[in-house]
Short mmCIF file of C-alpha atoms and ligand atoms in Angstrom, two decimals:
data_model
loop_
_atom_site.label_atom_id
_atom_site.label_comp_id
_atom_site.label_asym_id
_atom_site.label_seq_id
_atom_site.Cartn_x
_atom_site.Cartn_y
_atom_site.Cartn_z
CA MET A 1 15.64 25.37 -170.10
CA ASN A 2 13.24 22.55 -169.28
CA ASP A 3 14.28 18.90 -169.12
CA ILE A 4 12.07 17.54 -171.88
CA THR A 5 9.94 18.97 -174.70
CA ILE A 6 7.11 16.77 -175.98
CA ILE A 7 5.80 17.59 -179.46
CA GLY A 8 2.19 16.39 -179.69
CA GLY A 9 -0.16 16.43 -176.73
CA GLY A 10 -2.54 13.62 -177.75
CA LEU A 11 -3.17 10.61 -175.52
CA VAL A 12 0.39 9.34 -175.83
CA GLY A 13 2.10 12.74 -175.47
CA GLY A 14 -0.12 13.71 -172.54
CA THR A 15 0.46 10.44 -170.70
CA MET A 16 4.19 10.76 -171.38
CA ALA A 17 4.21 14.26 -169.85
CA LEU A 18 2.35 13.04 -166.78
CA GLY A 19 4.66 10.06 -166.23
CA LEU A 20 7.78 12.19 -166.63
CA ALA A 21 6.57 15.06 -164.44
CA GLN A 22 5.59 12.62 -161.69
CA ASN A 23 9.17 11.35 -161.77
CA GLY A 24 10.78 14.74 -161.31
CA PHE A 25 11.27 16.03 -164.88
CA SER A 26 10.21 19.49 -166.01
CA VAL A 27 8.21 19.08 -169.22
CA THR A 28 6.81 21.34 -171.94
CA ILE A 29 4.09 19.99 -174.27
CA ILE A 30 3.49 21.62 -177.65
CA ASP A 31 0.28 20.82 -179.53
CA ALA A 32 -1.13 22.19 -182.75
CA HIS A 33 -4.72 22.07 -181.46
CA LYS A 34 -6.28 25.00 -179.59
CA LYS A 35 -6.63 24.63 -175.81
CA GLY A 36 -9.71 22.64 -174.83
CA SER A 37 -10.59 21.51 -178.37
CA GLN A 38 -9.51 17.90 -177.76
CA THR A 39 -11.86 17.38 -174.82
CA LYS A 40 -15.04 18.21 -176.76
CA ARG A 41 -17.30 15.22 -177.38
CA ALA A 42 -17.28 15.64 -181.15
CA PHE A 43 -13.47 15.70 -181.32
CA ASP A 44 -12.87 11.96 -181.74
CA GLY A 45 -15.42 9.16 -182.00
CA ARG A 46 -13.10 6.36 -180.97
CA SER A 47 -13.50 4.21 -177.91
CA TYR A 48 -10.46 2.28 -176.78
CA ALA A 49 -10.06 -1.28 -175.63
CA LEU A 50 -7.55 -0.62 -172.86
CA ALA A 51 -5.44 -3.65 -171.91
CA GLN A 52 -4.93 -4.68 -168.27
CA ALA A 53 -1.34 -3.42 -168.35
CA THR A 54 -2.56 0.00 -169.50
CA ILE A 55 -5.09 0.07 -166.67
CA ARG A 56 -2.28 -0.70 -164.20
CA MET A 57 -0.24 2.21 -165.54
CA PHE A 58 -3.26 4.55 -165.48
CA THR A 59 -3.82 3.53 -161.85
CA VAL A 60 -0.25 4.46 -160.85
CA LEU A 61 -0.50 7.75 -162.76
CA GLY A 62 -3.77 8.60 -160.97
CA LEU A 63 -5.93 8.54 -164.13
CA TRP A 64 -7.94 5.40 -163.52
CA ALA A 65 -9.82 6.81 -160.50
CA ASP A 66 -11.41 9.34 -162.90
CA LEU A 67 -12.03 6.79 -165.64
CA HIS A 68 -13.35 3.60 -164.18
CA ALA A 69 -16.92 4.87 -163.60
CA ASN A 70 -17.24 5.32 -167.38
CA ALA A 71 -15.44 2.12 -168.35
CA GLN A 72 -16.99 -1.15 -169.46
CA PRO A 73 -15.18 -4.37 -168.47
CA ILE A 74 -14.50 -6.74 -171.37
CA LEU A 75 -15.30 -10.22 -170.09
CA GLN A 76 -15.16 -12.25 -173.30
CA VAL A 77 -13.98 -11.84 -176.88
CA LYS A 78 -15.55 -13.80 -179.72
CA ALA A 79 -14.00 -13.68 -183.18
CA SER A 80 -15.34 -15.41 -186.28
CA ASP A 81 -15.57 -15.19 -190.02
CA GLY A 82 -18.74 -13.46 -191.17
CA ARG A 83 -20.62 -12.41 -194.27
CA ALA A 84 -23.38 -9.84 -194.61
CA GLY A 85 -26.75 -11.56 -194.23
CA GLN A 86 -25.23 -14.86 -193.03
CA GLY A 87 -24.16 -13.97 -189.47
CA PRO A 88 -21.04 -15.47 -187.88
CA ALA A 89 -19.44 -18.72 -189.12
CA PRO A 90 -20.00 -21.75 -186.86
CA TRP A 91 -16.31 -22.10 -185.90
CA HIS A 92 -14.97 -19.24 -183.91
CA LEU A 93 -12.32 -18.11 -181.48
CA HIS A 94 -13.48 -17.55 -177.93
CA PHE A 95 -11.54 -15.92 -175.10
CA ASP A 96 -12.97 -15.72 -171.58
CA HIS A 97 -11.44 -13.60 -168.81
CA ASP A 98 -11.89 -16.54 -166.39
CA ASP A 99 -9.16 -18.40 -168.31
CA LEU A 100 -6.52 -15.92 -167.11
CA GLY A 101 -7.90 -15.20 -163.66
CA GLU A 102 -6.57 -11.60 -163.73
CA GLY A 103 -9.91 -9.80 -163.78
CA PRO A 104 -11.52 -8.46 -166.99
CA MET A 105 -9.56 -8.83 -170.24
CA GLY A 106 -9.54 -5.07 -170.53
CA PHE A 107 -11.90 -2.10 -170.39
CA MET A 108 -13.65 -0.09 -173.10
CA VAL A 109 -13.47 3.67 -172.54
CA GLU A 110 -14.61 6.47 -174.84
CA ASP A 111 -11.96 8.85 -176.11
CA ARG A 112 -13.65 11.90 -174.55
CA PHE A 113 -13.34 10.44 -171.04
CA VAL A 114 -9.67 9.55 -171.43
CA ARG A 115 -8.85 13.02 -172.77
CA LEU A 116 -10.75 14.72 -169.95
CA ALA A 117 -9.07 12.69 -167.21
CA LEU A 118 -5.69 13.35 -168.81
CA SER A 119 -6.33 17.06 -169.24
CA ASN A 120 -7.42 17.41 -165.58
CA ALA A 121 -4.28 15.59 -164.44
CA LEU A 122 -1.97 17.67 -166.66
CA ASN A 123 -3.55 20.92 -165.43
CA THR A 124 -2.93 20.05 -161.78
CA THR A 125 0.55 18.47 -161.99
CA PRO A 126 3.49 20.77 -161.23
CA ASN A 127 6.40 21.03 -163.70
CA ILE A 128 4.22 20.76 -166.83
CA THR A 129 3.92 23.71 -169.24
CA GLN A 130 1.35 23.31 -172.03
CA THR A 131 1.57 25.35 -175.23
CA PHE A 132 -1.49 24.95 -177.45
CA GLY A 133 -2.23 26.16 -180.97
CA HIS A 134 1.38 26.11 -182.15
CA THR A 135 3.48 23.92 -184.40
CA VAL A 136 7.22 23.44 -184.53
CA THR A 137 9.00 24.93 -187.53
CA ALA A 138 12.57 23.90 -186.75
CA GLN A 139 14.49 21.59 -184.44
CA ASP A 140 18.18 21.37 -183.84
CA GLY A 141 19.39 18.95 -181.20
CA GLY A 142 17.36 19.86 -178.11
CA VAL A 143 16.26 23.30 -179.39
CA ILE A 144 12.96 23.79 -181.18
CA THR A 145 11.47 26.87 -182.81
CA LEU A 146 7.72 27.47 -182.81
CA ASP A 147 5.68 29.09 -185.57
CA ASN A 148 5.55 32.30 -183.49
CA GLY A 149 9.36 32.47 -183.40
CA THR A 150 9.77 31.28 -179.78
CA HIS A 151 12.77 29.02 -179.07
CA ILE A 152 12.47 26.28 -176.45
CA GLN A 153 15.52 24.40 -175.24
CA ALA A 154 15.54 20.99 -173.58
CA ASN A 155 17.84 18.08 -172.96
CA LEU A 156 15.51 15.72 -174.85
CA ILE A 157 12.72 16.08 -177.40
CA ILE A 158 10.01 13.41 -177.62
CA GLY A 159 7.95 13.25 -180.81
CA CYS A 160 4.37 12.14 -180.02
CA ASP A 161 2.93 13.95 -183.03
CA GLY A 162 1.11 11.06 -184.66
CA ARG A 163 1.32 9.15 -187.90
CA GLN A 164 2.71 12.01 -189.98
CA SER A 165 5.24 12.99 -187.33
CA SER A 166 7.10 16.07 -188.51
CA THR A 167 9.46 15.58 -185.55
CA ALA A 168 10.64 12.36 -187.18
CA GLN A 169 10.88 14.03 -190.60
CA ARG A 170 12.97 16.91 -189.26
CA ALA A 171 15.31 14.37 -187.66
CA GLY A 172 15.70 12.63 -191.03
CA ILE A 173 13.91 9.44 -189.92
CA LYS A 174 12.29 7.57 -192.79
CA ARG A 175 8.86 5.95 -192.55
CA ARG A 176 7.44 2.82 -194.16
CA VAL A 177 3.80 3.41 -195.02
CA THR A 178 1.43 0.66 -196.20
CA ASN A 179 -1.88 1.92 -197.47
CA TYR A 180 -4.59 -0.68 -196.82
CA HIS A 181 -7.05 1.22 -199.04
CA GLN A 182 -9.46 0.65 -196.16
CA THR A 183 -11.30 3.22 -194.07
CA ALA A 184 -12.76 2.60 -190.63
CA LEU A 185 -16.36 3.67 -190.15
CA VAL A 186 -16.82 4.40 -186.47
CA CYS A 187 -20.03 5.02 -184.56
CA ALA A 188 -21.79 4.13 -181.32
CA ILE A 189 -25.11 2.28 -181.22
CA ASP A 190 -27.86 1.75 -178.66
CA HIS A 191 -29.33 -1.75 -178.66
CA ASP A 192 -32.29 -3.48 -177.04
CA LEU A 193 -30.49 -6.53 -175.62
CA PRO A 194 -27.52 -6.52 -173.20
CA HIS A 195 -24.02 -7.21 -174.56
CA ASN A 196 -22.93 -8.97 -171.35
CA GLY A 197 -19.44 -7.51 -171.65
CA ILE A 198 -18.69 -9.51 -174.80
CA ALA A 199 -16.61 -7.97 -177.60
CA HIS A 200 -17.26 -9.38 -181.07
CA GLN A 201 -15.00 -9.31 -184.08
CA PHE A 202 -16.42 -10.45 -187.42
CA PHE A 203 -13.94 -10.92 -190.22
CA MET A 204 -15.89 -9.80 -193.26
CA PRO A 205 -14.35 -10.12 -196.75
CA GLU A 206 -14.24 -6.30 -197.03
CA GLY A 207 -12.52 -5.83 -193.66
CA PRO A 208 -13.07 -6.54 -189.95
CA LEU A 209 -16.15 -5.39 -188.04
CA ALA A 210 -15.76 -4.96 -184.28
CA ILE A 211 -18.69 -4.57 -181.89
CA LEU A 212 -17.24 -3.43 -178.59
CA PRO A 213 -19.26 -3.13 -175.37
CA LEU A 214 -19.77 0.27 -173.72
CA PRO A 215 -21.55 0.95 -170.40
CA GLY A 216 -25.31 0.26 -170.59
CA ASN A 217 -26.92 -1.19 -173.69
CA ARG A 218 -24.45 0.61 -175.97
CA SER A 219 -21.63 -0.57 -178.20
CA SER A 220 -18.88 1.03 -180.21
CA ILE A 221 -18.65 -0.08 -183.84
CA VAL A 222 -15.40 -0.10 -185.80
CA TRP A 223 -16.19 -1.25 -189.27
CA SER A 224 -13.42 -1.35 -191.88
CA ASP A 225 -14.29 -1.41 -195.56
CA GLN A 226 -12.61 -0.55 -198.82
CA THR A 227 -12.17 3.21 -198.92
CA ASP A 228 -14.50 3.97 -201.85
CA ARG A 229 -17.35 1.92 -200.40
CA ALA A 230 -16.75 3.25 -196.87
CA LYS A 231 -16.97 6.81 -198.18
CA ALA A 232 -20.21 6.01 -200.01
CA ILE A 233 -21.71 4.34 -196.93
CA ASN A 234 -20.68 7.22 -194.70
CA ASP A 235 -22.39 9.70 -197.03
CA LEU A 236 -25.73 7.91 -196.54
CA PRO A 237 -28.39 9.27 -194.17
CA ASP A 238 -28.56 7.52 -190.75
CA ALA A 239 -31.40 5.12 -191.64
CA GLU A 240 -29.65 3.82 -194.77
CA TYR A 241 -26.31 3.62 -192.98
CA LEU A 242 -27.98 1.34 -190.42
CA GLU A 243 -29.43 -0.79 -193.22
CA PHE A 244 -25.86 -1.54 -194.30
CA LEU A 245 -24.73 -2.28 -190.77
CA ARG A 246 -27.60 -4.51 -189.55
CA PRO A 247 -27.09 -7.53 -191.84
CA ARG A 248 -23.36 -7.54 -191.06
CA PHE A 249 -23.85 -8.71 -187.50
CA GLY A 250 -27.36 -10.12 -187.35
CA ASP A 251 -29.89 -9.60 -184.55
CA PHE A 252 -28.13 -10.86 -181.41
CA LEU A 253 -28.33 -7.35 -179.86
CA GLY A 254 -31.98 -6.83 -180.83
CA ASP A 255 -32.97 -3.59 -182.53
CA ILE A 256 -30.19 -1.02 -182.94
CA SER A 257 -30.05 2.75 -183.40
CA LEU A 258 -27.24 5.25 -183.83
CA THR A 259 -26.19 7.38 -180.88
CA GLY A 260 -24.01 10.43 -181.49
CA ALA A 261 -21.94 11.32 -184.53
CA ARG A 262 -20.30 9.05 -187.11
CA PHE A 263 -16.59 9.22 -187.88
CA THR A 264 -14.18 7.85 -190.49
CA TYR A 265 -10.46 7.06 -190.19
CA PRO A 266 -8.27 6.10 -193.18
CA LEU A 267 -6.26 2.98 -192.32
CA THR A 268 -2.55 2.59 -192.90
CA LEU A 269 0.40 0.89 -191.30
CA THR A 270 3.18 3.37 -190.66
CA VAL A 271 6.47 2.41 -189.09
CA ALA A 272 9.37 4.80 -188.42
CA SER A 273 12.69 3.21 -189.40
CA GLU A 274 14.29 4.42 -186.13
CA MET A 275 12.80 5.30 -182.75
CA THR A 276 15.56 7.74 -181.81
CA ALA A 277 17.93 10.37 -183.23
CA ALA A 278 20.23 12.94 -181.61
CA ARG A 279 18.46 14.12 -178.39
CA MET A 280 15.15 12.86 -179.80
CA ALA A 281 12.86 9.86 -179.29
CA LEU A 282 9.55 8.92 -180.90
CA ALA A 283 6.55 7.34 -179.16
CA GLY A 284 3.00 6.28 -180.01
CA ASP A 285 1.69 6.57 -183.57
CA ALA A 286 4.71 8.76 -184.42
CA ALA A 287 6.83 5.62 -183.94
CA GLN A 288 4.32 3.08 -185.28
CA GLY A 289 0.68 3.39 -186.30
CA VAL A 290 -1.08 0.04 -186.72
CA HIS A 291 -4.40 -1.25 -188.11
CA PRO A 292 -7.11 -1.20 -185.41
CA ILE A 293 -7.92 -4.89 -186.07
CA ALA A 294 -6.66 -5.95 -182.64
CA GLY A 295 -7.42 -2.70 -180.76
CA GLN A 296 -3.76 -2.34 -179.81
CA GLY A 297 -2.45 0.98 -181.22
CA LEU A 298 -2.89 3.11 -178.14
CA ASN A 299 -1.86 0.29 -175.82
CA LEU A 300 1.32 -0.07 -177.87
CA GLY A 301 2.01 3.68 -177.70
CA LEU A 302 1.48 3.62 -173.95
CA ARG A 303 4.00 0.79 -173.71
CA ASP A 304 6.44 3.21 -175.39
CA VAL A 305 5.55 5.72 -172.66
CA ALA A 306 6.11 3.31 -169.77
CA THR A 307 9.44 2.20 -171.24
CA LEU A 308 10.84 5.65 -172.01
CA VAL A 309 9.76 7.07 -168.63
CA GLU A 310 11.54 4.19 -166.91
CA VAL A 311 14.72 4.44 -169.02
CA VAL A 312 15.20 8.20 -168.59
CA THR A 313 14.20 8.20 -164.91
CA ARG A 314 16.73 5.50 -164.08
CA ALA A 315 19.41 7.29 -166.14
CA LYS A 316 18.76 10.58 -164.34
CA ARG A 317 18.90 8.89 -160.93
CA ARG A 318 22.25 7.36 -161.82
CA GLY A 319 23.54 10.82 -162.78
CA GLU A 320 23.69 10.03 -166.51
CA ASP A 321 22.80 12.48 -169.28
CA PHE A 322 19.27 11.16 -169.94
CA GLY A 323 19.16 12.61 -173.48
CA ALA A 324 22.41 10.95 -174.56
CA ALA A 325 22.47 8.49 -177.44
CA ASP A 326 23.37 5.43 -175.33
CA VAL A 327 20.44 6.06 -172.97
CA LEU A 328 17.98 6.49 -175.86
CA GLN A 329 19.34 3.30 -177.43
CA ARG A 330 18.22 1.39 -174.30
CA TYR A 331 14.71 2.61 -175.02
CA ALA A 332 14.85 1.58 -178.69
CA ASP A 333 16.29 -1.85 -177.79
CA TRP A 334 13.67 -2.49 -175.12
CA ARG A 335 10.81 -1.59 -177.47
CA SER A 336 12.18 -3.41 -180.50
CA PHE A 337 10.67 -6.88 -180.04
CA ASP A 338 7.17 -5.81 -179.01
CA ARG A 339 6.98 -3.18 -181.76
CA THR A 340 8.15 -5.56 -184.50
CA THR A 341 5.82 -8.33 -183.29
CA LEU A 342 2.75 -6.15 -183.14
CA THR A 343 3.26 -4.25 -186.39
CA THR A 344 3.85 -7.57 -188.19
CA ALA A 345 0.95 -9.36 -186.49
CA THR A 346 -1.68 -6.66 -187.11
CA ASP A 347 -0.58 -6.35 -190.73
CA GLY A 348 -0.69 -10.14 -191.20
CA PHE A 349 -4.09 -10.53 -189.51
CA ASN A 350 -5.62 -7.82 -191.66
CA ARG A 351 -4.29 -9.39 -194.86
CA LEU A 352 -5.32 -12.90 -193.82
CA PHE A 353 -8.82 -11.95 -192.72
CA SER A 354 -9.82 -9.14 -195.11
CA ASN A 355 -10.47 -11.35 -198.11
CA ASP A 356 -12.91 -13.93 -199.40
CA ASN A 357 -10.43 -16.48 -200.72
CA ALA A 358 -12.19 -19.86 -200.94
CA LEU A 359 -9.07 -21.70 -199.75
CA LEU A 360 -8.19 -19.35 -196.92
CA ARG A 361 -11.63 -19.19 -195.36
CA PRO A 362 -11.80 -22.83 -194.17
CA LEU A 363 -8.15 -22.64 -193.08
CA ARG A 364 -8.87 -19.52 -191.03
CA ASP A 365 -11.92 -21.14 -189.47
CA PHE A 366 -9.90 -24.24 -188.64
CA GLY A 367 -7.10 -22.11 -187.14
CA MET A 368 -9.53 -20.20 -184.94
CA ALA A 369 -11.24 -23.37 -183.77
CA ALA A 370 -7.84 -24.97 -183.04
CA VAL A 371 -6.64 -22.01 -180.92
CA SER A 372 -10.00 -21.95 -179.15
CA ALA A 373 -9.62 -25.64 -178.24
CA ALA A 374 -6.05 -25.24 -176.89
CA PRO A 375 -6.18 -23.63 -173.42
CA ASN A 376 -2.43 -22.88 -173.17
CA LEU A 377 -2.33 -21.24 -176.59
CA ARG A 378 -5.47 -19.30 -175.76
CA ARG A 379 -3.95 -18.03 -172.52
CA ALA A 380 -0.72 -17.07 -174.33
CA PHE A 381 -2.72 -14.93 -176.80
CA MET A 382 -4.62 -13.35 -173.92
CA ARG A 383 -1.44 -12.50 -171.98
CA GLU A 384 0.05 -10.91 -175.11
CA ALA A 385 -3.08 -8.83 -175.77
CA ALA A 386 -3.20 -7.78 -172.11
CA GLY A 387 0.39 -6.49 -172.37
CA MET A 388 1.50 -8.96 -169.72
CA SER A 389 4.19 -10.89 -171.56
CA GLY A 390 7.91 -10.19 -172.01
CA ASP A 391 10.07 -7.79 -170.02
CA ILE A 392 7.43 -5.42 -168.68
CA PRO A 393 8.28 -1.89 -167.48
CA HIS A 394 7.33 -1.06 -163.88
CA LEU A 395 4.44 1.27 -164.69
CA LEU A 396 2.73 -1.47 -166.72
CA GLN A 397 3.06 -3.81 -163.75
CA GLY A 398 1.26 -1.22 -161.64
CA LYS A 399 4.44 -0.22 -159.77
CA ALA A 400 5.75 3.32 -159.30
CA LEU A 401 9.37 3.94 -160.29
C1 LIG B 1 -10.85 3.36 -185.68
C2 LIG B 1 -9.75 3.19 -184.69
C3 LIG B 1 -9.97 2.48 -183.52
C4 LIG B 1 -8.95 2.31 -182.60
N1 LIG B 1 -9.17 1.57 -181.48
C5 LIG B 1 -8.17 1.35 -180.61
C6 LIG B 1 -8.36 0.53 -179.44
O1 LIG B 1 -9.44 -0.01 -179.20
N2 LIG B 1 -7.31 0.34 -178.60
C7 LIG B 1 -6.09 0.90 -178.85
O2 LIG B 1 -5.16 0.67 -178.08
N3 LIG B 1 -5.87 1.69 -179.94
C8 LIG B 1 -6.88 1.93 -180.81
N4 LIG B 1 -6.65 2.71 -181.91
C9 LIG B 1 -5.35 3.37 -182.08
C10 LIG B 1 -5.26 4.70 -181.32
O3 LIG B 1 -6.37 5.51 -181.63
C11 LIG B 1 -3.97 5.45 -181.67
O4 LIG B 1 -2.88 4.55 -181.60
C12 LIG B 1 -3.72 6.59 -180.69
O5 LIG B 1 -4.82 7.47 -180.66
C13 LIG B 1 -2.45 7.36 -181.06
O6 LIG B 1 -2.24 8.41 -180.15
P1 LIG B 1 -1.01 9.41 -180.34
O7 LIG B 1 -1.10 10.36 -179.19
O8 LIG B 1 0.24 8.65 -180.57
O9 LIG B 1 -1.26 10.15 -181.73
P2 LIG B 1 -2.38 11.20 -182.14
O10 LIG B 1 -3.68 10.88 -181.51
O11 LIG B 1 -2.35 11.29 -183.62
O12 LIG B 1 -1.91 12.58 -181.50
C14 LIG B 1 -0.91 13.36 -182.09
C15 LIG B 1 -0.97 14.76 -181.47
O13 LIG B 1 0.10 15.50 -182.04
C16 LIG B 1 -0.38 16.78 -182.41
N5 LIG B 1 0.45 17.22 -183.55
C17 LIG B 1 0.56 16.67 -184.77
N6 LIG B 1 1.45 17.34 -185.52
C18 LIG B 1 1.92 18.34 -184.74
C19 LIG B 1 2.86 19.38 -184.93
N7 LIG B 1 3.49 19.52 -186.10
N8 LIG B 1 3.11 20.23 -183.91
C20 LIG B 1 2.45 20.12 -182.73
N9 LIG B 1 1.55 19.15 -182.50
C21 LIG B 1 1.29 18.29 -183.47
C22 LIG B 1 -1.83 16.57 -182.79
O14 LIG B 1 -2.56 17.78 -182.65
C23 LIG B 1 -2.26 15.50 -181.79
O15 LIG B 1 -2.77 16.04 -180.61
C24 LIG B 1 -7.67 2.88 -182.84
C25 LIG B 1 -7.45 3.61 -184.02
C26 LIG B 1 -8.47 3.76 -184.94
C27 LIG B 1 -8.22 4.54 -186.21
#
């Protein structure tokens, strides 16, 4: 019997396994994908804006040493209303890392580098067993059954199996799903002019467009549009796809060209009604999957990781049964405020900004200009986005347990 079984070995499940194993737990990870498939370049086109608190945790876990050479510091964020062909509105929201004095506001890292660093760490950490290419067909308390008939017993199961978490379903946990009828078009571009570490967010009537700096003269584009139109745009050949993209953000980066593949992601908000059940906890998108408008989904999932690792480690050290209901409730309670705030905020922002209402537009512009002009408010937003507000688990403060 191992201590903990993690169902889902994506970025959240993998980081969870690493954090637990480094704190003395024996862990088994089960993932439906075949071994090695998740570290291929074409697997996932996302790049992540990793918050400072995430970087601190990755440093403690030993991941950041492998990542920072391929990471782009985010020095400023500029957000404004925008319309195709008109460029950004004159009033905008501007955050500068100098305002906080804690280094860059975060770092952009491509998915493939995070997965590789994580996979290398998992392969070399004792007490981690990885089972690829299998799904779970049944779960009863701490016992799970795989599709090949194998039974695995543990004191605690952690569901990190994404937005359609079958771990949650098997435990009878309900899920609230809001379909935004939006799809994110994701690609990377090369451009002539330097981005100077500035991330841009344009709130277009159809959905937000983010231009996020990558190392060199490259940027990651996350462009949300209504699903039908996004599908039609994605079906276009590269040259025509670029013709749609260019007028949406103007010429401040000079000439642009596509680099690598294009990807699409349907956008929903999904929130599990509970984070725990008998001998089971959820983390990452399995617990809550948010709109990428604020680049927070993975950071939020990793906050689940830091919290659960701390709760169960402290329980084990005190001699408690770390899979017991009262211990898991501490995890759910600790995560409650942050999870509710972020799911509500990302949903609200997307609704407020993804429309062309003639009354809302000037109000939005005024709101952004007002926040921009209020240094304390600006810093409060920045601390929240950096994961540095509230009762912060040790790993997110850069401290080992
Ligand atoms: C366009 C876009 C841009 C984004 N940008 C950012 C950003 O800048 N910053 C940020 O913080 N977040 C961002 N996010 C959010 C982030 O990508 C997700 O929150 C994160 O990837 C979720 O990771 P996860 O491990 O919880 O889930 P997943 O990545 O969905 O992983 C789930 C894993 O579980 C496995 N699995 C599923 N079902 C089973 C099963 N039955 N049995 C076994 N295994 C199973 C899967 O194979 C997979 O490996 C973005 C999201 C999108 C769509």
